[in-house]
Short mmCIF file of C-alpha atoms and ligand atoms in Angstrom, two decimals:
data_model
loop_
_atom_site.label_atom_id
_atom_site.label_comp_id
_atom_site.label_asym_id
_atom_site.label_seq_id
_atom_site.Cartn_x
_atom_site.Cartn_y
_atom_site.Cartn_z
CA UNK M 24 -108.72 -19.06 -5.71
CA UNK M 25 -108.08 -15.41 -4.82
CA UNK M 26 -109.80 -12.82 -7.17
CA UNK M 27 -109.08 -9.10 -7.65
CA UNK M 28 -111.69 -8.10 -4.55
CA UNK M 29 -110.13 -11.17 -2.36
CA UNK M 30 -106.60 -9.76 -3.02
CA UNK M 31 -108.12 -6.14 -2.89
CA UNK M 32 -109.25 -7.00 0.75
CA UNK M 33 -106.35 -8.75 1.79
CA UNK M 34 -104.03 -5.85 0.30
CA UNK M 35 -105.74 -3.04 2.59
CA UNK M 36 -105.50 -4.92 5.34
CA UNK M 37 -101.83 -5.71 5.14
CA UNK M 38 -101.20 -2.18 4.24
CA UNK M 39 -103.15 -0.99 7.58
CA UNK M 40 -100.96 -3.45 9.51
CA UNK M 41 -98.12 -3.71 8.17
CA UNK M 42 -97.53 -0.07 7.43
CA UNK M 43 -94.19 1.48 8.81
CA UNK M 44 -93.19 -1.66 10.09
CA UNK M 45 -89.72 -3.38 9.59
CA UNK M 46 -89.05 -7.05 8.64
CA UNK M 47 -86.47 -8.15 11.50
CA UNK M 48 -86.17 -11.64 10.01
CA UNK M 49 -87.15 -14.34 7.58
CA UNK M 50 -87.47 -17.89 7.44
CA UNK M 51 -88.06 -19.80 3.61
CA UNK M 52 -89.41 -23.08 3.99
CA UNK M 53 -90.13 -23.46 0.30
CA UNK M 54 -87.45 -21.80 -1.80
CA UNK M 55 -89.09 -22.63 -5.11
CA UNK M 56 -91.49 -19.87 -4.54
CA UNK M 57 -89.09 -17.10 -4.50
CA UNK M 58 -87.27 -15.54 -7.81
CA UNK M 59 -83.77 -15.58 -6.41
CA UNK M 60 -81.74 -17.61 -3.96
CA UNK M 61 -82.94 -17.20 -0.57
CA UNK M 62 -80.17 -15.88 0.87
CA UNK M 63 -80.11 -13.23 -1.41
CA UNK M 64 -83.78 -12.99 -0.64
CA UNK M 65 -83.43 -12.48 2.89
CA UNK M 66 -80.47 -10.27 3.05
CA UNK M 67 -82.64 -8.17 0.75
CA UNK M 68 -85.52 -7.63 2.74
CA UNK M 69 -84.42 -7.72 6.08
CA UNK M 70 -84.39 -4.77 8.20
CA UNK M 71 -86.54 -2.93 5.37
CA UNK M 72 -89.65 -1.35 6.24
CA UNK M 73 -93.27 -1.70 4.85
CA UNK M 74 -94.41 1.55 2.90
CA UNK M 75 -97.38 0.44 1.34
CA UNK M 76 -99.34 -2.42 0.36
CA UNK M 77 -101.69 -2.80 -2.77
CA UNK M 78 -103.38 -5.03 -5.84
CA UNK M 79 -102.65 -5.53 -9.06
CA UNK M 80 -104.34 -8.38 -11.08
CA UNK M 81 -104.03 -11.25 -8.57
CA UNK M 82 -101.01 -10.08 -6.72
CA UNK M 83 -100.86 -8.50 -3.77
CA UNK M 84 -97.37 -5.76 -3.99
CA UNK M 85 -95.68 -4.65 -0.86
CA UNK M 86 -93.20 -1.98 -1.21
CA UNK M 87 -90.51 -1.56 1.10
CA UNK M 88 -88.94 1.42 1.73
CA UNK M 89 -85.77 2.07 -0.94
CA UNK M 90 -85.49 -0.53 -3.61
CA UNK M 91 -87.69 -3.49 -3.61
CA UNK M 92 -91.39 -4.52 -3.93
CA UNK M 93 -92.67 -7.89 -2.50
CA UNK M 94 -94.90 -9.59 -5.04
CA UNK M 95 -97.19 -12.34 -3.35
CA UNK M 96 -99.10 -14.41 -5.58
CA UNK M 97 -101.37 -17.19 -3.43
CA UNK M 98 -101.74 -19.29 -6.85
CA UNK M 99 -104.71 -21.93 -6.52
CA UNK M 100 -105.45 -20.32 -2.74
CA UNK M 101 -103.81 -19.66 0.58
CA UNK M 102 -103.46 -17.01 3.32
CA UNK M 103 -100.92 -14.37 4.18
CA UNK M 104 -101.68 -14.12 8.38
CA UNK M 105 -100.47 -11.73 10.88
CA UNK M 106 -99.68 -14.14 13.88
CA UNK M 107 -98.86 -13.17 17.65
CA UNK M 108 -95.33 -13.32 18.80
CA UNK M 109 -96.03 -16.37 20.81
CA UNK M 110 -97.28 -18.42 18.00
CA UNK M 111 -95.15 -21.20 16.35
CA UNK M 112 -95.26 -21.46 12.39
CA UNK M 113 -95.47 -25.26 11.06
CA UNK M 114 -92.32 -25.22 8.73
CA UNK M 115 -94.16 -27.87 6.46
CA UNK M 116 -97.37 -25.82 5.94
CA UNK M 117 -96.11 -22.08 6.19
CA UNK M 118 -93.82 -21.12 2.86
CA UNK M 119 -92.14 -17.94 4.08
CA UNK M 120 -92.66 -16.40 7.65
CA UNK M 121 -91.39 -12.53 8.23
CA UNK M 122 -90.57 -11.52 11.90
CA UNK M 123 -91.44 -7.92 12.31
CA UNK M 124 -89.74 -5.52 14.20
CA UNK M 125 -92.65 -5.34 17.18
CA UNK M 126 -92.59 -9.43 17.79
CA UNK M 127 -95.50 -9.97 15.55
CA UNK M 128 -95.10 -12.55 12.38
CA UNK M 129 -96.72 -12.62 8.97
CA UNK M 130 -97.20 -16.34 7.76
CA UNK M 131 -97.30 -17.07 3.85
CA UNK M 132 -99.23 -20.35 2.92
CA UNK M 133 -100.09 -21.89 -0.21
CA UNK M 134 -102.63 -24.89 -1.09
CA UNK M 135 -100.41 -26.12 -3.88
CA UNK M 136 -97.99 -23.40 -5.52
CA UNK M 137 -97.55 -19.88 -5.30
CA UNK M 138 -95.04 -17.06 -5.03
CA UNK M 139 -93.04 -14.47 -3.13
CA UNK M 140 -91.08 -12.24 -5.61
CA UNK M 141 -88.85 -9.40 -5.05
CA UNK M 142 -89.05 -6.85 -7.71
CA UNK M 143 -86.81 -3.86 -7.90
CA UNK M 144 -89.25 -0.96 -6.65
CA UNK M 145 -90.88 0.82 -10.01
CA UNK M 146 -89.95 -1.93 -12.32
CA UNK M 147 -93.14 -4.13 -12.37
CA UNK M 148 -93.11 -4.29 -16.36
CA UNK M 149 -89.46 -5.87 -15.86
CA UNK M 150 -91.11 -8.97 -14.07
CA UNK M 151 -92.31 -11.55 -16.66
CA UNK M 152 -96.13 -12.16 -15.36
CA UNK M 153 -96.80 -8.79 -14.28
CA UNK M 154 -95.76 -7.31 -17.52
CA UNK M 155 -98.23 -9.41 -19.29
CA UNK M 156 -101.20 -8.33 -17.05
CA UNK M 157 -104.20 -6.46 -18.74
CA UNK M 158 -106.03 -3.26 -17.46
CA UNK M 159 -107.22 -3.21 -13.85
CA UNK M 160 -110.84 -3.58 -14.53
CA UNK M 161 -111.51 -0.75 -11.59
CA UNK M 162 -109.41 1.74 -12.79
CA UNK M 163 -110.08 4.49 -15.34
CA UNK M 164 -107.71 2.22 -17.96
CA UNK M 165 -110.83 0.22 -18.98
CA UNK M 166 -113.37 2.26 -20.63
CA UNK M 167 -116.32 0.62 -22.69
CA UNK M 168 -114.40 2.35 -25.87
CA UNK M 169 -111.12 0.35 -24.71
CA UNK M 170 -113.17 -2.86 -23.73
CA UNK M 171 -115.13 -2.61 -27.04
CA UNK M 172 -111.53 -2.24 -28.96
CA UNK M 173 -110.21 -4.98 -26.93
CA UNK M 174 -113.30 -7.23 -28.13
CA UNK M 175 -112.91 -6.57 -31.64
CA UNK M 176 -112.07 -9.68 -33.85
CA UNK M 177 -112.20 -12.01 -31.10
CA UNK M 178 -114.09 -15.01 -31.97
CA UNK M 179 -113.57 -17.31 -28.91
CA UNK M 180 -116.34 -17.32 -26.05
CA UNK M 181 -116.84 -13.97 -24.01
CA UNK M 182 -115.94 -15.96 -20.74
CA UNK M 183 -112.74 -16.92 -21.99
CA UNK M 184 -111.37 -13.34 -22.36
CA UNK M 185 -112.81 -12.44 -19.30
CA UNK M 186 -110.59 -15.04 -17.51
CA UNK M 187 -107.53 -14.33 -19.16
CA UNK M 188 -105.21 -12.32 -17.10
CA UNK M 189 -103.27 -10.72 -20.03
CA UNK M 190 -106.96 -9.61 -21.55
CA UNK M 191 -108.32 -8.01 -18.24
CA UNK M 192 -106.40 -8.31 -14.99
CA UNK M 193 -108.22 -10.21 -11.90
CA UNK M 194 -111.42 -11.93 -12.98
CA UNK M 195 -111.86 -15.55 -12.00
CA UNK M 196 -114.24 -18.48 -12.32
CA UNK M 197 -116.24 -17.02 -8.90
CA UNK M 198 -117.06 -13.39 -9.88
CA UNK M 199 -117.26 -14.15 -13.82
CA UNK M 200 -120.52 -15.84 -13.26
CA UNK M 201 -122.49 -12.95 -11.55
CA UNK M 202 -120.68 -10.46 -13.99
CA UNK M 203 -121.94 -12.41 -17.01
CA UNK M 204 -125.62 -12.57 -15.34
CA UNK M 205 -125.38 -8.89 -15.14
CA UNK M 206 -124.25 -8.37 -18.40
CA UNK M 207 -127.39 -10.44 -19.64
CA UNK M 208 -124.64 -12.56 -21.75
CA UNK M 209 -124.32 -16.13 -22.16
CA UNK M 210 -120.88 -17.26 -21.39
CA UNK M 211 -120.16 -18.99 -24.89
CA UNK M 212 -121.45 -15.66 -26.50
CA UNK M 213 -118.78 -14.99 -29.49
CA UNK M 214 -116.95 -11.82 -27.72
CA UNK M 215 -117.13 -10.23 -31.29
CA UNK M 216 -120.61 -10.42 -31.60
CA UNK M 217 -121.24 -8.01 -28.91
CA UNK M 218 -123.08 -4.74 -30.06
CA UNK M 219 -121.44 -1.68 -28.25
CA UNK M 220 -125.04 -1.82 -25.92
CA UNK M 221 -123.71 -5.29 -24.44
CA UNK M 222 -119.97 -4.04 -23.91
CA UNK M 223 -121.62 -1.43 -22.14
CA UNK M 224 -123.31 -3.62 -20.06
CA UNK M 225 -120.42 -5.63 -19.64
CA UNK M 226 -118.15 -2.85 -18.36
CA UNK M 227 -120.84 -1.77 -15.96
CA UNK M 228 -121.32 -5.52 -14.75
CA UNK M 229 -117.46 -5.69 -14.44
CA UNK M 230 -117.52 -2.99 -12.16
CA UNK M 231 -120.47 -3.57 -10.20
CA UNK M 232 -119.77 -7.30 -9.31
CA UNK M 233 -116.13 -6.86 -8.23
CA UNK M 234 -117.06 -3.66 -6.48
CA UNK M 235 -120.01 -5.76 -4.39
CA UNK M 236 -117.26 -8.64 -3.91
CA UNK M 237 -114.92 -5.73 -2.34
CA UNK M 238 -117.70 -4.40 -0.20
CA UNK M 239 -118.68 -7.70 1.32
CA UNK M 240 -115.25 -8.60 2.25
CA UNK M 241 -114.25 -11.04 -0.65
CA UNK M 242 -115.40 -14.50 -1.38
CA UNK M 243 -115.59 -17.87 0.38
CA UNK M 244 -112.54 -19.42 2.39
CA UNK M 245 -110.56 -15.95 1.22
CA UNK M 246 -109.21 -14.14 4.15
CA UNK M 247 -107.67 -11.02 5.26
CA UNK M 248 -104.77 -10.79 6.93
CA UNK M 249 -106.16 -10.93 10.71
CA UNK M 250 -108.04 -14.18 9.25
CA UNK M 251 -111.52 -12.25 8.78
CA UNK M 252 -113.75 -14.54 6.02
CA UNK M 253 -115.44 -12.79 2.89
CA UNK M 254 -119.01 -13.02 2.83
CA UNK M 255 -119.61 -12.57 -0.64
CA UNK M 256 -120.96 -16.11 -1.11
CA UNK M 257 -124.19 -14.86 0.31
CA UNK M 258 -124.63 -12.32 -2.06
CA UNK M 259 -123.76 -14.41 -5.30
CA UNK M 260 -126.79 -14.04 -7.92
CA UNK M 261 -126.50 -17.47 -10.08
CA UNK M 262 -122.62 -18.47 -9.13
CA UNK M 263 -122.97 -21.79 -7.61
CA UNK M 264 -126.80 -21.50 -7.11
CA UNK M 265 -127.70 -24.35 -9.48
CA UNK M 266 -131.46 -25.29 -9.38
CA UNK M 267 -132.18 -22.02 -7.57
CA UNK M 268 -134.62 -19.25 -8.97
CA UNK M 269 -132.79 -16.62 -10.73
CA UNK M 270 -133.12 -13.45 -8.83
CA UNK M 271 -134.42 -11.29 -11.87
CA UNK M 272 -137.01 -13.93 -13.66
CA UNK M 273 -137.22 -17.24 -11.37
CA UNK M 274 -136.44 -19.24 -14.05
CA UNK M 275 -134.27 -22.31 -12.75
CA UNK M 276 -130.20 -21.52 -12.89
CA UNK M 277 -128.31 -23.99 -14.72
CA UNK M 278 -125.07 -25.40 -14.95
CA UNK M 279 -123.13 -25.88 -17.95
CA UNK M 280 -119.75 -27.42 -17.92
CA UNK M 281 -117.24 -26.48 -21.10
CA UNK M 282 -113.66 -28.27 -20.55
CA UNK M 283 -112.43 -28.21 -16.76
CA UNK M 284 -114.75 -25.10 -16.04
CA UNK M 285 -118.35 -24.67 -14.99
CA UNK M 286 -120.34 -22.01 -15.94
CA UNK M 287 -124.08 -20.97 -14.09
CA UNK M 288 -126.19 -19.26 -16.00
CA UNK M 289 -130.15 -18.20 -16.28
CA UNK M 290 -131.13 -19.58 -19.69
CA UNK M 291 -133.80 -17.10 -20.05
CA UNK M 292 -131.72 -14.12 -18.92
CA UNK M 293 -128.32 -14.91 -20.84
CA UNK M 294 -129.31 -16.12 -24.15
ZN1 ZN J 179 -133.11 -15.29 -15.38
#
């Protein structure tokens, strides 16, 4: 499932590949991924030019010249991939196919269910899912002071809040493991018991781990628009490393199952 670093990488590559290209055609093979009738959708986007692509939470936003933003959400996983003019998409696999004016194609695929929404330009707050997103963790909006205020009175486990998109946008179950390890926090630690020094460490860890994820091109089975896979897996500290030594103290990394999610932690560093 793509998380913030994966989406940043995809958005950057789309920005580079699509900027100033126009949409010549659209084929919708799964109309339920749209937020308006397919006919209206196609009419609105055909002949529009891509202005820029950027990231918000787990969404890639592509602004089109005048009037619209295309909002892509890959759900549990998927791809937005550039293809050559002579390649033929499988309509059962590709949910939406954009033809570009240079002949290339942009294929959108989800494993389960995702979204290709059309939002009036500049009106992200009018979109029910985007409007609910918490602050961007890499922006100046999220200061240690603000994070401390946000955690006040929160009695649940810290990990739960980090994964809550309305609390902070973009973090998921891959990057959260190393964030908690860098912050020296047990995933089940009640959020309101964090002292200012804990919050400072957590804030630093969020920025460091997400920044590393971007530096290594995103996580496993996450791709940019040209199909290059992320290599962050090689740089995971404790995430998905059950039985291996903690990079800081050598203690064996343990797995902790709570509900449907698994945590990976060093029992010595994260008490
Ligand atoms: Zn350790």
